[in-house]
PDB file of C-alpha atoms in Angstrom:
ATOM      1  CA  UNK A1221     -60.690 -52.523 -19.022  1.00 60.00           C
ATOM      2  CA  UNK A1222     -60.861 -49.472 -21.281  1.00 89.00           C
ATOM      3  CA  UNK A1223     -57.642 -47.541 -21.819  1.00 90.00           C
ATOM      4  CA  UNK A1224     -59.382 -44.303 -20.807  1.00 94.00           C
ATOM      5  CA  UNK A1225     -60.157 -45.707 -17.372  1.00 96.00           C
ATOM      6  CA  UNK A1226     -56.561 -46.818 -16.878  1.00 97.00           C
ATOM      7  CA  UNK A1227     -55.237 -43.383 -17.850  1.00 97.00           C
ATOM      8  CA  UNK A1228     -57.769 -41.647 -15.590  1.00 98.00           C
ATOM      9  CA  UNK A1229     -56.828 -44.027 -12.786  1.00 98.00           C
ATOM     10  CA  UNK A1230     -53.118 -43.310 -13.238  1.00 97.00           C
ATOM     11  CA  UNK A1231     -53.663 -39.555 -13.484  1.00 97.00           C
ATOM     12  CA  UNK A1232     -55.911 -39.507 -10.442  1.00 98.00           C
ATOM     13  CA  UNK A1233     -53.482 -41.636  -8.430  1.00 97.00           C
ATOM     14  CA  UNK A1234     -50.577 -39.354  -9.359  1.00 97.00           C
ATOM     15  CA  UNK A1235     -52.595 -36.273  -8.433  1.00 98.00           C
ATOM     16  CA  UNK A1236     -53.651 -37.663  -5.047  1.00 97.00           C
ATOM     17  CA  UNK A1237     -50.133 -38.879  -4.280  1.00 95.00           C
ATOM     18  CA  UNK A1238     -48.456 -35.550  -5.059  1.00 96.00           C
ATOM     19  CA  UNK A1239     -51.034 -33.313  -3.372  1.00 97.00           C
ATOM     20  CA  UNK A1240     -51.395 -35.541  -0.317  1.00 95.00           C
ATOM     21  CA  UNK A1241     -47.600 -35.796   0.012  1.00 93.00           C
ATOM     22  CA  UNK A1242     -47.387 -31.999   0.068  1.00 96.00           C
ATOM     23  CA  UNK A1243     -50.214 -31.819   2.620  1.00 96.00           C
ATOM     24  CA  UNK A1244     -48.965 -34.595   4.915  1.00 93.00           C
ATOM     25  CA  UNK A1245     -45.258 -33.996   4.439  1.00 92.00           C
ATOM     26  CA  UNK A1246     -45.080 -30.225   4.625  1.00 94.00           C
ATOM     27  CA  UNK A1247     -48.257 -28.241   5.250  1.00 96.00           C
ATOM     28  CA  UNK A1248     -49.974 -30.268   7.978  1.00 96.00           C
ATOM     29  CA  UNK A1249     -47.155 -32.488   9.238  1.00 93.00           C
ATOM     30  CA  UNK A1250     -46.740 -30.572  12.498  1.00 95.00           C
ATOM     31  CA  UNK A1251     -50.485 -30.455  13.047  1.00 97.00           C
ATOM     32  CA  UNK A1252     -50.862 -34.221  12.661  1.00 95.00           C
ATOM     33  CA  UNK A1253     -47.788 -34.853  14.838  1.00 95.00           C
ATOM     34  CA  UNK A1254     -49.216 -32.671  17.624  1.00 96.00           C
ATOM     35  CA  UNK A1255     -52.640 -34.270  17.346  1.00 96.00           C
ATOM     36  CA  UNK A1256     -51.471 -37.886  17.191  1.00 94.00           C
ATOM     37  CA  UNK A1257     -48.397 -37.730  19.426  1.00 93.00           C
ATOM     38  CA  UNK A1258     -46.907 -41.178  19.962  1.00 91.00           C
ATOM     39  CA  UNK A1259     -49.456 -42.787  17.633  1.00 91.00           C
ATOM     40  CA  UNK A1260     -47.669 -41.316  14.626  1.00 92.00           C
ATOM     41  CA  UNK A1261     -44.817 -43.301  13.076  1.00 93.00           C
ATOM     42  CA  UNK A1262     -41.460 -41.595  12.554  1.00 90.00           C
ATOM     43  CA  UNK A1263     -41.565 -42.808   8.936  1.00 90.00           C
ATOM     44  CA  UNK A1264     -44.753 -43.820   7.132  1.00 90.00           C
ATOM     45  CA  UNK A1265     -45.076 -47.339   5.751  1.00 94.00           C
ATOM     46  CA  UNK A1266     -44.882 -46.445   2.076  1.00 91.00           C
ATOM     47  CA  UNK A1267     -46.000 -49.824   0.726  1.00 93.00           C
ATOM     48  CA  UNK A1268     -49.215 -49.614   2.731  1.00 95.00           C
ATOM     49  CA  UNK A1269     -49.707 -45.997   1.671  1.00 92.00           C
ATOM     50  CA  UNK A1270     -49.208 -47.045  -1.971  1.00 92.00           C
ATOM     51  CA  UNK A1271     -51.919 -49.667  -1.585  1.00 96.00           C
ATOM     52  CA  UNK A1272     -54.308 -46.979  -0.321  1.00 95.00           C
ATOM     53  CA  UNK A1273     -53.533 -44.624  -3.224  1.00 95.00           C
ATOM     54  CA  UNK A1274     -53.990 -47.393  -5.798  1.00 96.00           C
ATOM     55  CA  UNK A1275     -57.301 -48.547  -4.337  1.00 98.00           C
ATOM     56  CA  UNK A1276     -58.708 -45.125  -3.528  1.00 98.00           C
ATOM     57  CA  UNK A1277     -57.898 -43.565  -6.900  1.00 98.00           C
ATOM     58  CA  UNK A1278     -59.663 -46.449  -8.686  1.00 98.00           C
ATOM     59  CA  UNK A1279     -62.763 -45.875  -6.559  1.00 98.00           C
ATOM     60  CA  UNK A1280     -62.622 -42.128  -7.209  1.00 98.00           C
ATOM     61  CA  UNK A1281     -62.625 -42.718 -10.963  1.00 98.00           C
ATOM     62  CA  UNK A1282     -65.350 -45.386 -10.809  1.00 98.00           C
ATOM     63  CA  UNK A1283     -67.730 -43.528  -8.492  1.00 98.00           C
ATOM     64  CA  UNK A1284     -67.090 -39.871  -9.294  1.00 98.00           C
ATOM     65  CA  UNK A1285     -65.012 -39.132 -12.404  1.00 98.00           C
ATOM     66  CA  UNK A1286     -66.622 -41.653 -14.770  1.00 98.00           C
ATOM     67  CA  UNK A1287     -70.239 -40.773 -13.886  1.00 98.00           C
ATOM     68  CA  UNK A1288     -69.376 -37.080 -14.280  1.00 98.00           C
ATOM     69  CA  UNK A1289     -67.740 -37.801 -17.628  1.00 98.00           C
ATOM     70  CA  UNK A1290     -70.920 -39.585 -18.770  1.00 97.00           C
ATOM     71  CA  UNK A1291     -73.031 -36.592 -17.716  1.00 98.00           C
ATOM     72  CA  UNK A1292     -70.505 -34.165 -19.224  1.00 98.00           C
ATOM     73  CA  UNK A1293     -70.349 -32.136 -16.030  1.00 98.00           C
ATOM     74  CA  UNK A1294     -67.278 -30.987 -14.127  1.00 98.00           C
ATOM     75  CA  UNK A1295     -69.654 -29.893 -11.365  1.00 98.00           C
ATOM     76  CA  UNK A1296     -70.827 -33.493 -11.040  1.00 98.00           C
ATOM     77  CA  UNK A1297     -67.206 -34.614 -10.665  1.00 98.00           C
ATOM     78  CA  UNK A1298     -66.619 -32.084  -7.906  1.00 98.00           C
ATOM     79  CA  UNK A1299     -69.860 -32.886  -6.082  1.00 98.00           C
ATOM     80  CA  UNK A1300     -69.536 -36.676  -6.351  1.00 98.00           C
ATOM     81  CA  UNK A1301     -65.889 -36.458  -5.327  1.00 98.00           C
ATOM     82  CA  UNK A1302     -66.716 -34.293  -2.320  1.00 98.00           C
ATOM     83  CA  UNK A1303     -69.418 -36.715  -1.196  1.00 98.00           C
ATOM     84  CA  UNK A1304     -67.087 -39.691  -1.658  1.00 98.00           C
ATOM     85  CA  UNK A1305     -64.222 -37.973   0.167  1.00 98.00           C
ATOM     86  CA  UNK A1306     -66.440 -36.934   3.063  1.00 98.00           C
ATOM     87  CA  UNK A1307     -67.791 -40.479   3.368  1.00 98.00           C
ATOM     88  CA  UNK A1308     -64.407 -42.194   3.079  1.00 98.00           C
ATOM     89  CA  UNK A1309     -62.441 -39.923   5.376  1.00 98.00           C
ATOM     90  CA  UNK A1310     -65.431 -39.606   7.697  1.00 98.00           C
ATOM     91  CA  UNK A1311     -65.643 -43.373   8.018  1.00 98.00           C
ATOM     92  CA  UNK A1312     -62.008 -43.533   9.064  1.00 98.00           C
ATOM     93  CA  UNK A1313     -62.099 -40.587  11.456  1.00 98.00           C
ATOM     94  CA  UNK A1314     -65.459 -41.262  13.063  1.00 98.00           C
ATOM     95  CA  UNK A1315     -64.597 -44.933  13.564  1.00 98.00           C
ATOM     96  CA  UNK A1316     -61.371 -43.863  15.269  1.00 97.00           C
ATOM     97  CA  UNK A1317     -63.290 -41.471  17.506  1.00 97.00           C
ATOM     98  CA  UNK A1318     -65.654 -44.310  18.412  1.00 97.00           C
ATOM     99  CA  UNK A1319     -63.022 -46.954  19.090  1.00 97.00           C
ATOM    100  CA  UNK A1320     -59.742 -45.351  20.171  1.00 95.00           C
ATOM    101  CA  UNK A1321     -58.914 -43.650  23.447  1.00 94.00           C
ATOM    102  CA  UNK A1322     -58.222 -39.936  23.216  1.00 92.00           C
ATOM    103  CA  UNK A1323     -58.628 -39.743  19.445  1.00 95.00           C
ATOM    104  CA  UNK A1324     -58.489 -35.978  18.704  1.00 96.00           C
ATOM    105  CA  UNK A1325     -61.770 -34.554  17.442  1.00 97.00           C
ATOM    106  CA  UNK A1326     -60.001 -31.507  15.981  1.00 97.00           C
ATOM    107  CA  UNK A1327     -57.782 -33.722  13.877  1.00 96.00           C
ATOM    108  CA  UNK A1328     -60.779 -35.673  12.648  1.00 97.00           C
ATOM    109  CA  UNK A1329     -62.568 -32.505  11.569  1.00 98.00           C
ATOM    110  CA  UNK A1330     -59.499 -31.214   9.715  1.00 98.00           C
ATOM    111  CA  UNK A1331     -58.854 -34.621   8.149  1.00 97.00           C
ATOM    112  CA  UNK A1332     -62.463 -34.967   6.981  1.00 98.00           C
ATOM    113  CA  UNK A1333     -62.367 -31.498   5.447  1.00 98.00           C
ATOM    114  CA  UNK A1334     -59.068 -32.358   3.750  1.00 98.00           C
ATOM    115  CA  UNK A1335     -60.422 -35.657   2.422  1.00 98.00           C
ATOM    116  CA  UNK A1336     -63.499 -33.918   1.047  1.00 98.00           C
ATOM    117  CA  UNK A1337     -61.429 -31.269  -0.745  1.00 98.00           C
ATOM    118  CA  UNK A1338     -58.735 -33.668  -1.964  1.00 98.00           C
ATOM    119  CA  UNK A1339     -61.225 -36.165  -3.355  1.00 98.00           C
ATOM    120  CA  UNK A1340     -63.274 -33.473  -5.092  1.00 98.00           C
ATOM    121  CA  UNK A1341     -60.125 -32.174  -6.799  1.00 98.00           C
ATOM    122  CA  UNK A1342     -58.967 -35.709  -7.639  1.00 98.00           C
ATOM    123  CA  UNK A1343     -62.363 -36.475  -9.171  1.00 98.00           C
ATOM    124  CA  UNK A1344     -62.057 -33.386 -11.338  1.00 98.00           C
ATOM    125  CA  UNK A1345     -58.593 -34.559 -12.380  1.00 98.00           C
ATOM    126  CA  UNK A1346     -59.984 -37.943 -13.404  1.00 98.00           C
ATOM    127  CA  UNK A1347     -62.810 -36.215 -15.266  1.00 98.00           C
ATOM    128  CA  UNK A1348     -60.361 -34.069 -17.243  1.00 98.00           C
ATOM    129  CA  UNK A1349     -58.194 -37.081 -18.104  1.00 98.00           C
ATOM    130  CA  UNK A1350     -61.263 -38.924 -19.383  1.00 97.00           C
ATOM    131  CA  UNK A1351     -62.202 -35.922 -21.525  1.00 97.00           C
ATOM    132  CA  UNK A1352     -58.660 -35.669 -22.855  1.00 96.00           C
ATOM    133  CA  UNK A1353     -58.279 -39.339 -23.921  1.00 91.00           C
TER     134      UNK A1353
END
């Protein structure tokens, strides 16, 4: 595995972790708590969250940052990341709406928008790390 990929993966994972922690822990915490009610844990399961960040950041680099790096286009990184984020977060939220009782549509819309924005920015981060190394 090329060293550039590993550095982009690490940089992307760190970016997603920090930005998502700010979003989930401070900015939108009350919103999610109101939307999810008793479904939300008092404390997140950090080991499971870590697994998500490791897996997702690798996919972001593979499917968005690296292709954008090959094309030499930051715009490609943003677009591919937005598409990936919309698909990934949409899969989660729409599946929950289809399978769980009283799953809040408003929360799904906000979460899908957040996932789209976060993944676009993370893809740009991975792109810049690849350019730097």
